[in-house]
């Protein structure tokens, strides 16, 4: 009798535990069940002598200019390259040149390794030339005026053109884990909208996202609280004149996965979502400061606490020189 009673109690406890676990199982997101994929390029491709690190990459070009692509270790017939419905001619040495059309817009190029169908995508945006800005506006969209280059630095020169964005193009992946629309200026205005986006910023964000996942923080992207800012908008919010945001080389980011509530997650797992989580993200970004042969990824990292308008976040940019602020 005693053994039967113990057995019943044990089975009841096990059933209760199984019921409890079943209640929590649906709370596991798909992100937690799958491993993060950094989506690195499966073969070596250079565009204008710069390597493509990922399976999905972005470049911009002015109308009529040429994009030069080189596939390393190419053998005749090993790869094929296409843009839309057009097959591009690939030389025996793995070279192909693509000349941008006059019409600004989105012109994707796909490079496929024929034997296994592995591919690298190059999202090319032909720019709307900056000389079409009239009285601070481009097709009715407020751009404002760019300041003189800070200390004459090349990275602070006014842009030569802008990406023209339609509602459909907002959804285009410009790197494996980021869409074009994530970097749009927050100012009011209809379509088309205009944008600057430095490919080096995307590469740095991808590296940071990979590092975050390596730390056990499961996220498939960052929330880009602020990406590109037109000089018009940048002035309206009272930011510094030469902000890296107006050159498309900066992003204010945080992680918002569980729960999705437009606020930084508890990524350091101390039971509270606050500035300490932004400090945790800041520390990971700070360790990416030394890029060795990737000088184009050098830049700033800033820490910001919550206020009445937003939660804590981290600023990341690719200004070309190291800069740090906000961290004690």
PDB file of C-alpha atoms in Angstrom:
ATOM      1  CA  UNK A   1       0.000   0.000   0.000  1.00  0.00           C
ATOM      2  CA  UNK A   2       2.801   2.372   0.976  1.00  0.00           C
ATOM      3  CA  UNK A   3       4.744   1.575  -2.222  1.00  0.00           C
ATOM      4  CA  UNK A   4       1.609   2.120  -4.321  1.00  0.00           C
ATOM      5  CA  UNK A   5       1.030   5.506  -2.676  1.00  0.00           C
ATOM      6  CA  UNK A   6       4.646   6.574  -3.290  1.00  0.00           C
ATOM      7  CA  UNK A   7       4.418   5.376  -6.886  1.00  0.00           C
ATOM      8  CA  UNK A   8       1.236   7.373  -7.442  1.00  0.00           C
ATOM      9  CA  UNK A   9       2.805  10.499  -5.941  1.00  0.00           C
ATOM     10  CA  UNK A  10       5.911  10.075  -8.132  1.00  0.00           C
ATOM     11  CA  UNK A  11       3.839   9.661 -11.274  1.00  0.00           C
ATOM     12  CA  UNK A  12       1.754  12.680 -10.321  1.00  0.00           C
ATOM     13  CA  UNK A  13       4.913  14.772  -9.831  1.00  0.00           C
ATOM     14  CA  UNK A  14       6.326  13.627 -13.172  1.00  0.00           C
ATOM     15  CA  UNK A  15       3.063  14.435 -14.950  1.00  0.00           C
ATOM     16  CA  UNK A  16       2.992  17.860 -13.312  1.00  0.00           C
ATOM     17  CA  UNK A  17       6.560  18.526 -14.435  1.00  0.00           C
ATOM     18  CA  UNK A  18       5.769  17.403 -17.982  1.00  0.00           C
ATOM     19  CA  UNK A  19       2.730  19.667 -18.033  1.00  0.00           C
ATOM     20  CA  UNK A  20       4.813  22.599 -16.810  1.00  0.00           C
ATOM     21  CA  UNK A  21       7.460  21.973 -19.477  1.00  0.00           C
ATOM     22  CA  UNK A  22       4.792  21.735 -22.169  1.00  0.00           C
ATOM     23  CA  UNK A  23       3.524  25.170 -21.157  1.00  0.00           C
ATOM     24  CA  UNK A  24       6.965  26.712 -21.625  1.00  0.00           C
ATOM     25  CA  UNK A  25       7.940  24.867 -24.809  1.00  0.00           C
ATOM     26  CA  UNK A  26       5.803  27.075 -27.121  1.00  0.00           C
ATOM     27  CA  UNK A  27       7.586  30.106 -25.669  1.00  0.00           C
ATOM     28  CA  UNK A  28      10.816  28.982 -27.316  1.00  0.00           C
ATOM     29  CA  UNK A  29      11.062  31.093 -30.443  1.00  0.00           C
ATOM     30  CA  UNK A  30      12.244  29.739 -33.770  1.00  0.00           C
ATOM     31  CA  UNK A  31      15.362  31.845 -33.278  1.00  0.00           C
ATOM     32  CA  UNK A  32      16.225  29.957 -30.066  1.00  0.00           C
ATOM     33  CA  UNK A  33      15.735  26.597 -31.772  1.00  0.00           C
ATOM     34  CA  UNK A  34      17.998  27.338 -34.739  1.00  0.00           C
ATOM     35  CA  UNK A  35      21.663  28.174 -34.910  1.00  0.00           C
ATOM     36  CA  UNK A  36      22.709  31.593 -36.165  1.00  0.00           C
ATOM     37  CA  UNK A  37      23.970  31.545 -39.742  1.00  0.00           C
ATOM     38  CA  UNK A  38      26.599  34.238 -40.481  1.00  0.00           C
ATOM     39  CA  UNK A  39      25.985  33.594 -44.203  1.00  0.00           C
ATOM     40  CA  UNK A  40      29.594  34.013 -45.257  1.00  0.00           C
ATOM     41  CA  UNK A  41      30.485  33.994 -48.948  1.00  0.00           C
ATOM     42  CA  UNK A  42      31.084  30.396 -50.146  1.00  0.00           C
ATOM     43  CA  UNK A  43      33.830  31.495 -52.545  1.00  0.00           C
ATOM     44  CA  UNK A  44      36.103  34.502 -53.048  1.00  0.00           C
ATOM     45  CA  UNK A  45      34.768  37.443 -55.028  1.00  0.00           C
ATOM     46  CA  UNK A  46      36.196  40.952 -55.276  1.00  0.00           C
ATOM     47  CA  UNK A  47      34.269  44.006 -56.430  1.00  0.00           C
ATOM     48  CA  UNK A  48      36.458  46.941 -57.429  1.00  0.00           C
ATOM     49  CA  UNK A  49      39.321  45.168 -55.599  1.00  0.00           C
ATOM     50  CA  UNK A  50      37.371  44.823 -52.336  1.00  0.00           C
ATOM     51  CA  UNK A  51      36.373  41.311 -51.201  1.00  0.00           C
ATOM     52  CA  UNK A  52      32.761  40.381 -50.576  1.00  0.00           C
ATOM     53  CA  UNK A  53      32.509  38.848 -47.125  1.00  0.00           C
ATOM     54  CA  UNK A  54      28.911  37.629 -47.205  1.00  0.00           C
ATOM     55  CA  UNK A  55      26.489  35.754 -49.426  1.00  0.00           C
ATOM     56  CA  UNK A  56      24.534  39.017 -49.762  1.00  0.00           C
ATOM     57  CA  UNK A  57      26.350  42.314 -50.308  1.00  0.00           C
ATOM     58  CA  UNK A  58      25.608  45.864 -51.408  1.00  0.00           C
ATOM     59  CA  UNK A  59      27.350  48.388 -53.644  1.00  0.00           C
ATOM     60  CA  UNK A  60      26.346  51.754 -55.078  1.00  0.00           C
ATOM     61  CA  UNK A  61      27.410  53.287 -58.386  1.00  0.00           C
ATOM     62  CA  UNK A  62      26.669  56.433 -60.372  1.00  0.00           C
ATOM     63  CA  UNK A  63      24.921  56.116 -63.764  1.00  0.00           C
ATOM     64  CA  UNK A  64      27.280  55.096 -66.553  1.00  0.00           C
ATOM     65  CA  UNK A  65      30.061  53.972 -64.217  1.00  0.00           C
ATOM     66  CA  UNK A  66      31.532  50.456 -64.321  1.00  0.00           C
ATOM     67  CA  UNK A  67      31.558  47.802 -61.609  1.00  0.00           C
ATOM     68  CA  UNK A  68      34.489  45.388 -61.905  1.00  0.00           C
ATOM     69  CA  UNK A  69      34.039  41.876 -60.534  1.00  0.00           C
ATOM     70  CA  UNK A  70      36.755  39.250 -60.106  1.00  0.00           C
ATOM     71  CA  UNK A  71      36.125  35.671 -59.031  1.00  0.00           C
ATOM     72  CA  UNK A  72      39.218  34.106 -57.504  1.00  0.00           C
ATOM     73  CA  UNK A  73      40.533  30.776 -58.813  1.00  0.00           C
ATOM     74  CA  UNK A  74      38.041  30.689 -61.643  1.00  0.00           C
ATOM     75  CA  UNK A  75      38.176  27.963 -64.267  1.00  0.00           C
ATOM     76  CA  UNK A  76      36.389  28.152 -67.595  1.00  0.00           C
ATOM     77  CA  UNK A  77      32.722  27.320 -67.089  1.00  0.00           C
ATOM     78  CA  UNK A  78      33.014  27.061 -63.300  1.00  0.00           C
ATOM     79  CA  UNK A  79      30.900  30.158 -62.589  1.00  0.00           C
ATOM     80  CA  UNK A  80      28.069  32.088 -64.211  1.00  0.00           C
ATOM     81  CA  UNK A  81      27.143  35.724 -63.612  1.00  0.00           C
ATOM     82  CA  UNK A  82      23.793  37.344 -64.337  1.00  0.00           C
ATOM     83  CA  UNK A  83      22.000  40.647 -63.864  1.00  0.00           C
ATOM     84  CA  UNK A  84      18.259  40.270 -64.138  1.00  0.00           C
ATOM     85  CA  UNK A  85      17.590  38.184 -67.273  1.00  0.00           C
ATOM     86  CA  UNK A  86      20.980  39.097 -68.767  1.00  0.00           C
ATOM     87  CA  UNK A  87      23.957  36.735 -68.586  1.00  0.00           C
ATOM     88  CA  UNK A  88      27.209  38.629 -68.205  1.00  0.00           C
ATOM     89  CA  UNK A  89      30.359  37.595 -70.029  1.00  0.00           C
ATOM     90  CA  UNK A  90      32.925  36.057 -67.716  1.00  0.00           C
ATOM     91  CA  UNK A  91      36.534  35.904 -68.865  1.00  0.00           C
ATOM     92  CA  UNK A  92      38.720  32.826 -68.410  1.00  0.00           C
ATOM     93  CA  UNK A  93      40.450  34.643 -65.556  1.00  0.00           C
ATOM     94  CA  UNK A  94      37.207  35.208 -63.670  1.00  0.00           C
ATOM     95  CA  UNK A  95      36.731  38.872 -64.609  1.00  0.00           C
ATOM     96  CA  UNK A  96      33.458  40.527 -65.525  1.00  0.00           C
ATOM     97  CA  UNK A  97      32.562  44.203 -65.953  1.00  0.00           C
ATOM     98  CA  UNK A  98      29.081  45.661 -65.569  1.00  0.00           C
ATOM     99  CA  UNK A  99      28.255  49.201 -66.668  1.00  0.00           C
ATOM    100  CA  UNK A 100      25.501  50.960 -64.745  1.00  0.00           C
ATOM    101  CA  UNK A 101      22.527  52.129 -66.814  1.00  0.00           C
ATOM    102  CA  UNK A 102      21.482  55.770 -66.954  1.00  0.00           C
ATOM    103  CA  UNK A 103      18.285  55.130 -64.989  1.00  0.00           C
ATOM    104  CA  UNK A 104      18.763  55.069 -61.181  1.00  0.00           C
ATOM    105  CA  UNK A 105      17.408  52.006 -59.429  1.00  0.00           C
ATOM    106  CA  UNK A 106      18.047  48.508 -58.145  1.00  0.00           C
ATOM    107  CA  UNK A 107      20.088  46.134 -60.324  1.00  0.00           C
ATOM    108  CA  UNK A 108      20.933  42.840 -58.581  1.00  0.00           C
ATOM    109  CA  UNK A 109      23.859  40.742 -59.801  1.00  0.00           C
ATOM    110  CA  UNK A 110      24.100  37.049 -58.965  1.00  0.00           C
ATOM    111  CA  UNK A 111      27.272  34.942 -59.122  1.00  0.00           C
ATOM    112  CA  UNK A 112      26.714  31.165 -59.120  1.00  0.00           C
ATOM    113  CA  UNK A 113      29.225  28.349 -58.797  1.00  0.00           C
ATOM    114  CA  UNK A 114      27.845  25.896 -61.304  1.00  0.00           C
ATOM    115  CA  UNK A 115      28.918  22.624 -59.699  1.00  0.00           C
ATOM    116  CA  UNK A 116      26.942  23.093 -56.463  1.00  0.00           C
ATOM    117  CA  UNK A 117      24.791  26.183 -57.180  1.00  0.00           C
ATOM    118  CA  UNK A 118      26.389  28.089 -54.293  1.00  0.00           C
ATOM    119  CA  UNK A 119      25.842  31.782 -54.882  1.00  0.00           C
ATOM    120  CA  UNK A 120      26.874  35.291 -53.936  1.00  0.00           C
ATOM    121  CA  UNK A 121      24.450  38.165 -54.466  1.00  0.00           C
ATOM    122  CA  UNK A 122      25.563  41.719 -55.164  1.00  0.00           C
ATOM    123  CA  UNK A 123      22.767  44.226 -54.633  1.00  0.00           C
ATOM    124  CA  UNK A 124      23.721  47.147 -56.854  1.00  0.00           C
ATOM    125  CA  UNK A 125      21.944  50.493 -56.541  1.00  0.00           C
ATOM    126  CA  UNK A 126      22.477  53.029 -59.309  1.00  0.00           C
ATOM    127  CA  UNK A 127      22.378  56.380 -57.569  1.00  0.00           C
ATOM    128  CA  UNK A 128      20.310  59.469 -58.250  1.00  0.00           C
ATOM    129  CA  UNK A 129      23.065  62.086 -58.785  1.00  0.00           C
ATOM    130  CA  UNK A 130      23.393  64.684 -56.030  1.00  0.00           C
ATOM    131  CA  UNK A 131      23.508  67.500 -58.616  1.00  0.00           C
ATOM    132  CA  UNK A 132      19.757  66.937 -59.033  1.00  0.00           C
ATOM    133  CA  UNK A 133      19.127  68.302 -55.547  1.00  0.00           C
ATOM    134  CA  UNK A 134      17.420  71.695 -56.006  1.00  0.00           C
ATOM    135  CA  UNK A 135      17.027  74.089 -53.107  1.00  0.00           C
ATOM    136  CA  UNK A 136      17.659  71.287 -50.654  1.00  0.00           C
ATOM    137  CA  UNK A 137      15.090  68.920 -52.187  1.00  0.00           C
ATOM    138  CA  UNK A 138      15.334  65.849 -54.401  1.00  0.00           C
ATOM    139  CA  UNK A 139      12.057  65.003 -56.154  1.00  0.00           C
ATOM    140  CA  UNK A 140      10.260  66.797 -53.315  1.00  0.00           C
ATOM    141  CA  UNK A 141      12.134  64.918 -50.587  1.00  0.00           C
ATOM    142  CA  UNK A 142      13.942  67.139 -48.077  1.00  0.00           C
ATOM    143  CA  UNK A 143      17.676  66.594 -48.144  1.00  0.00           C
ATOM    144  CA  UNK A 144      19.012  69.927 -46.877  1.00  0.00           C
ATOM    145  CA  UNK A 145      22.580  71.127 -47.346  1.00  0.00           C
ATOM    146  CA  UNK A 146      25.753  69.201 -46.622  1.00  0.00           C
ATOM    147  CA  UNK A 147      28.433  70.989 -44.584  1.00  0.00           C
ATOM    148  CA  UNK A 148      31.983  71.484 -45.788  1.00  0.00           C
ATOM    149  CA  UNK A 149      34.137  68.413 -45.266  1.00  0.00           C
ATOM    150  CA  UNK A 150      35.404  68.239 -41.686  1.00  0.00           C
ATOM    151  CA  UNK A 151      39.144  69.015 -41.778  1.00  0.00           C
ATOM    152  CA  UNK A 152      39.033  68.244 -45.488  1.00  0.00           C
ATOM    153  CA  UNK A 153      38.713  64.504 -44.786  1.00  0.00           C
ATOM    154  CA  UNK A 154      37.561  62.293 -47.643  1.00  0.00           C
ATOM    155  CA  UNK A 155      35.069  60.468 -45.397  1.00  0.00           C
ATOM    156  CA  UNK A 156      33.301  63.792 -44.730  1.00  0.00           C
ATOM    157  CA  UNK A 157      32.941  64.869 -48.363  1.00  0.00           C
ATOM    158  CA  UNK A 158      29.361  65.572 -49.545  1.00  0.00           C
ATOM    159  CA  UNK A 159      27.804  62.588 -51.352  1.00  0.00           C
ATOM    160  CA  UNK A 160      27.795  62.289 -55.147  1.00  0.00           C
ATOM    161  CA  UNK A 161      24.454  60.512 -55.237  1.00  0.00           C
ATOM    162  CA  UNK A 162      21.607  58.938 -53.277  1.00  0.00           C
ATOM    163  CA  UNK A 163      19.850  55.569 -53.278  1.00  0.00           C
ATOM    164  CA  UNK A 164      16.280  56.053 -54.492  1.00  0.00           C
ATOM    165  CA  UNK A 165      13.919  54.010 -52.305  1.00  0.00           C
ATOM    166  CA  UNK A 166      10.398  52.838 -53.133  1.00  0.00           C
ATOM    167  CA  UNK A 167       8.147  50.836 -50.760  1.00  0.00           C
ATOM    168  CA  UNK A 168       9.140  47.609 -52.561  1.00  0.00           C
ATOM    169  CA  UNK A 169      12.874  48.295 -52.213  1.00  0.00           C
ATOM    170  CA  UNK A 170      12.600  48.701 -48.427  1.00  0.00           C
ATOM    171  CA  UNK A 171      12.345  44.901 -48.228  1.00  0.00           C
ATOM    172  CA  UNK A 172      15.531  44.210 -50.201  1.00  0.00           C
ATOM    173  CA  UNK A 173      18.282  42.485 -48.215  1.00  0.00           C
ATOM    174  CA  UNK A 174      21.473  44.546 -48.444  1.00  0.00           C
ATOM    175  CA  UNK A 175      23.403  42.064 -46.288  1.00  0.00           C
ATOM    176  CA  UNK A 176      22.406  38.662 -44.899  1.00  0.00           C
ATOM    177  CA  UNK A 177      20.572  40.088 -41.856  1.00  0.00           C
ATOM    178  CA  UNK A 178      19.657  43.687 -42.746  1.00  0.00           C
ATOM    179  CA  UNK A 179      17.116  45.225 -45.120  1.00  0.00           C
ATOM    180  CA  UNK A 180      17.432  48.529 -46.948  1.00  0.00           C
ATOM    181  CA  UNK A 181      14.395  49.996 -45.186  1.00  0.00           C
ATOM    182  CA  UNK A 182      15.982  49.593 -41.745  1.00  0.00           C
ATOM    183  CA  UNK A 183      18.338  52.492 -42.520  1.00  0.00           C
ATOM    184  CA  UNK A 184      15.857  55.052 -43.867  1.00  0.00           C
ATOM    185  CA  UNK A 185      15.731  58.494 -42.298  1.00  0.00           C
ATOM    186  CA  UNK A 186      12.872  58.891 -39.798  1.00  0.00           C
ATOM    187  CA  UNK A 187      11.703  62.198 -41.265  1.00  0.00           C
ATOM    188  CA  UNK A 188       8.239  62.636 -42.744  1.00  0.00           C
ATOM    189  CA  UNK A 189       7.826  62.485 -46.500  1.00  0.00           C
ATOM    190  CA  UNK A 190       6.398  60.409 -49.333  1.00  0.00           C
ATOM    191  CA  UNK A 191       8.078  58.212 -51.917  1.00  0.00           C
ATOM    192  CA  UNK A 192      10.540  58.081 -53.418  1.00  0.00           C
ATOM    193  CA  UNK A 193      12.702  58.494 -50.328  1.00  0.00           C
ATOM    194  CA  UNK A 194      16.473  58.900 -50.507  1.00  0.00           C
ATOM    195  CA  UNK A 195      19.222  57.226 -48.565  1.00  0.00           C
ATOM    196  CA  UNK A 196      22.966  56.904 -48.101  1.00  0.00           C
ATOM    197  CA  UNK A 197      24.329  53.583 -46.848  1.00  0.00           C
ATOM    198  CA  UNK A 198      28.012  52.718 -46.565  1.00  0.00           C
ATOM    199  CA  UNK A 199      28.663  49.009 -47.351  1.00  0.00           C
ATOM    200  CA  UNK A 200      31.406  49.048 -44.682  1.00  0.00           C
ATOM    201  CA  UNK A 201      28.745  49.810 -42.045  1.00  0.00           C
ATOM    202  CA  UNK A 202      26.784  46.741 -43.117  1.00  0.00           C
ATOM    203  CA  UNK A 203      29.912  44.600 -42.898  1.00  0.00           C
ATOM    204  CA  UNK A 204      30.661  45.909 -39.413  1.00  0.00           C
ATOM    205  CA  UNK A 205      27.085  45.308 -38.230  1.00  0.00           C
ATOM    206  CA  UNK A 206      27.229  41.750 -39.584  1.00  0.00           C
ATOM    207  CA  UNK A 207      30.493  41.131 -37.714  1.00  0.00           C
ATOM    208  CA  UNK A 208      28.987  42.545 -34.530  1.00  0.00           C
ATOM    209  CA  UNK A 209      25.818  40.469 -34.906  1.00  0.00           C
ATOM    210  CA  UNK A 210      27.924  37.342 -35.324  1.00  0.00           C
ATOM    211  CA  UNK A 211      29.943  38.244 -32.206  1.00  0.00           C
ATOM    212  CA  UNK A 212      26.732  38.785 -30.221  1.00  0.00           C
ATOM    213  CA  UNK A 213      25.432  35.356 -31.212  1.00  0.00           C
ATOM    214  CA  UNK A 214      28.769  33.797 -30.305  1.00  0.00           C
ATOM    215  CA  UNK A 215      28.150  35.173 -26.793  1.00  0.00           C
ATOM    216  CA  UNK A 216      24.899  33.219 -26.646  1.00  0.00           C
ATOM    217  CA  UNK A 217      22.592  36.179 -27.349  1.00  0.00           C
ATOM    218  CA  UNK A 218      20.306  34.812 -30.087  1.00  0.00           C
ATOM    219  CA  UNK A 219      19.349  37.577 -32.539  1.00  0.00           C
ATOM    220  CA  UNK A 220      18.864  37.573 -36.305  1.00  0.00           C
ATOM    221  CA  UNK A 221      19.275  41.340 -36.641  1.00  0.00           C
ATOM    222  CA  UNK A 222      19.560  44.559 -34.660  1.00  0.00           C
ATOM    223  CA  UNK A 223      16.842  47.143 -34.348  1.00  0.00           C
ATOM    224  CA  UNK A 224      18.256  50.151 -36.201  1.00  0.00           C
ATOM    225  CA  UNK A 225      16.783  52.981 -34.174  1.00  0.00           C
ATOM    226  CA  UNK A 226      18.517  55.549 -36.374  1.00  0.00           C
ATOM    227  CA  UNK A 227      20.448  54.933 -39.570  1.00  0.00           C
ATOM    228  CA  UNK A 228      20.741  57.544 -42.288  1.00  0.00           C
ATOM    229  CA  UNK A 229      19.728  61.112 -41.448  1.00  0.00           C
ATOM    230  CA  UNK A 230      19.394  63.831 -44.036  1.00  0.00           C
ATOM    231  CA  UNK A 231      21.188  67.066 -43.063  1.00  0.00           C
ATOM    232  CA  UNK A 232      17.700  68.617 -42.921  1.00  0.00           C
ATOM    233  CA  UNK A 233      16.492  66.079 -40.328  1.00  0.00           C
ATOM    234  CA  UNK A 234      19.802  65.997 -38.484  1.00  0.00           C
ATOM    235  CA  UNK A 235      19.585  69.774 -37.947  1.00  0.00           C
ATOM    236  CA  UNK A 236      15.923  69.548 -36.927  1.00  0.00           C
ATOM    237  CA  UNK A 237      16.718  67.148 -34.061  1.00  0.00           C
ATOM    238  CA  UNK A 238      19.661  69.271 -32.913  1.00  0.00           C
ATOM    239  CA  UNK A 239      22.429  66.795 -33.644  1.00  0.00           C
ATOM    240  CA  UNK A 240      26.032  67.777 -34.415  1.00  0.00           C
ATOM    241  CA  UNK A 241      26.582  69.166 -37.926  1.00  0.00           C
ATOM    242  CA  UNK A 242      29.050  66.518 -39.103  1.00  0.00           C
ATOM    243  CA  UNK A 243      27.253  63.516 -37.638  1.00  0.00           C
ATOM    244  CA  UNK A 244      28.312  60.259 -39.266  1.00  0.00           C
ATOM    245  CA  UNK A 245      24.608  59.543 -39.769  1.00  0.00           C
ATOM    246  CA  UNK A 246      24.334  62.109 -42.592  1.00  0.00           C
ATOM    247  CA  UNK A 247      26.974  60.192 -44.568  1.00  0.00           C
ATOM    248  CA  UNK A 248      25.249  56.810 -44.221  1.00  0.00           C
ATOM    249  CA  UNK A 249      28.048  55.444 -42.055  1.00  0.00           C
ATOM    250  CA  UNK A 250      26.403  55.150 -38.627  1.00  0.00           C
ATOM    251  CA  UNK A 251      23.657  53.201 -36.884  1.00  0.00           C
ATOM    252  CA  UNK A 252      22.095  53.446 -33.424  1.00  0.00           C
ATOM    253  CA  UNK A 253      21.167  49.895 -32.491  1.00  0.00           C
ATOM    254  CA  UNK A 254      19.720  47.645 -29.810  1.00  0.00           C
ATOM    255  CA  UNK A 255      18.519  44.042 -29.503  1.00  0.00           C
ATOM    256  CA  UNK A 256      14.780  43.454 -29.232  1.00  0.00           C
ATOM    257  CA  UNK A 257      13.901  39.773 -29.584  1.00  0.00           C
ATOM    258  CA  UNK A 258      12.330  38.486 -26.364  1.00  0.00           C
ATOM    259  CA  UNK A 259       9.971  40.112 -25.718  1.00  0.00           C
ATOM    260  CA  UNK A 260       9.529  42.330 -28.782  1.00  0.00           C
ATOM    261  CA  UNK A 261       8.629  45.621 -27.100  1.00  0.00           C
ATOM    262  CA  UNK A 262      10.779  48.312 -28.770  1.00  0.00           C
ATOM    263  CA  UNK A 263      13.225  48.199 -25.871  1.00  0.00           C
ATOM    264  CA  UNK A 264      16.643  46.681 -25.269  1.00  0.00           C
ATOM    265  CA  UNK A 265      16.456  43.038 -24.141  1.00  0.00           C
ATOM    266  CA  UNK A 266      18.016  41.679 -20.972  1.00  0.00           C
ATOM    267  CA  UNK A 267      21.021  40.377 -22.896  1.00  0.00           C
ATOM    268  CA  UNK A 268      23.359  40.174 -19.897  1.00  0.00           C
ATOM    269  CA  UNK A 269      20.775  37.964 -18.144  1.00  0.00           C
ATOM    270  CA  UNK A 270      20.741  39.793 -14.806  1.00  0.00           C
ATOM    271  CA  UNK A 271      16.941  39.873 -14.672  1.00  0.00           C
ATOM    272  CA  UNK A 272      16.480  43.496 -15.757  1.00  0.00           C
ATOM    273  CA  UNK A 273      16.521  45.329 -19.104  1.00  0.00           C
ATOM    274  CA  UNK A 274      18.470  48.566 -18.609  1.00  0.00           C
ATOM    275  CA  UNK A 275      21.682  50.468 -19.366  1.00  0.00           C
ATOM    276  CA  UNK A 276      23.758  47.474 -18.257  1.00  0.00           C
ATOM    277  CA  UNK A 277      22.525  45.580 -21.315  1.00  0.00           C
ATOM    278  CA  UNK A 278      23.619  48.433 -23.562  1.00  0.00           C
ATOM    279  CA  UNK A 279      26.984  48.335 -21.778  1.00  0.00           C
ATOM    280  CA  UNK A 280      27.197  44.622 -22.579  1.00  0.00           C
ATOM    281  CA  UNK A 281      26.572  45.320 -26.283  1.00  0.00           C
ATOM    282  CA  UNK A 282      29.006  48.255 -26.150  1.00  0.00           C
ATOM    283  CA  UNK A 283      31.747  45.989 -24.768  1.00  0.00           C
ATOM    284  CA  UNK A 284      31.317  43.518 -27.634  1.00  0.00           C
ATOM    285  CA  UNK A 285      31.387  46.342 -30.195  1.00  0.00           C
ATOM    286  CA  UNK A 286      34.457  47.845 -28.534  1.00  0.00           C
ATOM    287  CA  UNK A 287      36.370  44.590 -28.986  1.00  0.00           C
ATOM    288  CA  UNK A 288      35.827  44.850 -32.738  1.00  0.00           C
ATOM    289  CA  UNK A 289      37.957  48.024 -32.709  1.00  0.00           C
ATOM    290  CA  UNK A 290      41.044  46.303 -34.086  1.00  0.00           C
ATOM    291  CA  UNK A 291      40.161  45.220 -37.607  1.00  0.00           C
ATOM    292  CA  UNK A 292      43.725  44.489 -38.693  1.00  0.00           C
ATOM    293  CA  UNK A 293      43.564  44.701 -42.483  1.00  0.00           C
ATOM    294  CA  UNK A 294      40.043  46.163 -42.455  1.00  0.00           C
ATOM    295  CA  UNK A 295      40.841  49.826 -41.824  1.00  0.00           C
ATOM    296  CA  UNK A 296      37.584  50.820 -43.552  1.00  0.00           C
ATOM    297  CA  UNK A 297      35.706  49.311 -40.594  1.00  0.00           C
ATOM    298  CA  UNK A 298      37.427  51.460 -37.976  1.00  0.00           C
ATOM    299  CA  UNK A 299      35.082  53.873 -36.234  1.00  0.00           C
ATOM    300  CA  UNK A 300      33.153  55.016 -33.223  1.00  0.00           C
ATOM    301  CA  UNK A 301      31.202  53.245 -30.499  1.00  0.00           C
ATOM    302  CA  UNK A 302      28.941  55.263 -28.211  1.00  0.00           C
ATOM    303  CA  UNK A 303      26.763  54.339 -25.239  1.00  0.00           C
ATOM    304  CA  UNK A 304      23.405  55.998 -24.547  1.00  0.00           C
ATOM    305  CA  UNK A 305      20.980  55.539 -21.663  1.00  0.00           C
ATOM    306  CA  UNK A 306      17.199  55.658 -21.874  1.00  0.00           C
ATOM    307  CA  UNK A 307      15.218  58.897 -21.880  1.00  0.00           C
ATOM    308  CA  UNK A 308      11.565  59.829 -22.402  1.00  0.00           C
ATOM    309  CA  UNK A 309      11.804  59.034 -26.137  1.00  0.00           C
ATOM    310  CA  UNK A 310      13.773  55.774 -26.267  1.00  0.00           C
ATOM    311  CA  UNK A 311      15.462  52.997 -24.327  1.00  0.00           C
ATOM    312  CA  UNK A 312      19.221  52.414 -23.997  1.00  0.00           C
ATOM    313  CA  UNK A 313      21.173  51.828 -27.209  1.00  0.00           C
ATOM    314  CA  UNK A 314      24.632  51.716 -28.774  1.00  0.00           C
ATOM    315  CA  UNK A 315      25.987  53.852 -31.607  1.00  0.00           C
ATOM    316  CA  UNK A 316      28.313  52.202 -34.165  1.00  0.00           C
ATOM    317  CA  UNK A 317      30.008  53.945 -37.093  1.00  0.00           C
ATOM    318  CA  UNK A 318      32.769  53.545 -39.688  1.00  0.00           C
ATOM    319  CA  UNK A 319      34.415  56.970 -39.638  1.00  0.00           C
ATOM    320  CA  UNK A 320      37.848  55.453 -40.298  1.00  0.00           C
ATOM    321  CA  UNK A 321      39.370  56.356 -36.923  1.00  0.00           C
ATOM    322  CA  UNK A 322      38.571  54.991 -33.453  1.00  0.00           C
ATOM    323  CA  UNK A 323      36.323  57.034 -31.131  1.00  0.00           C
ATOM    324  CA  UNK A 324      34.597  56.114 -27.852  1.00  0.00           C
ATOM    325  CA  UNK A 325      32.112  57.952 -25.673  1.00  0.00           C
ATOM    326  CA  UNK A 326      29.395  57.453 -23.092  1.00  0.00           C
ATOM    327  CA  UNK A 327      31.047  54.568 -21.270  1.00  0.00           C
ATOM    328  CA  UNK A 328      32.419  55.202 -17.760  1.00  0.00           C
TER     329      UNK A 328
END
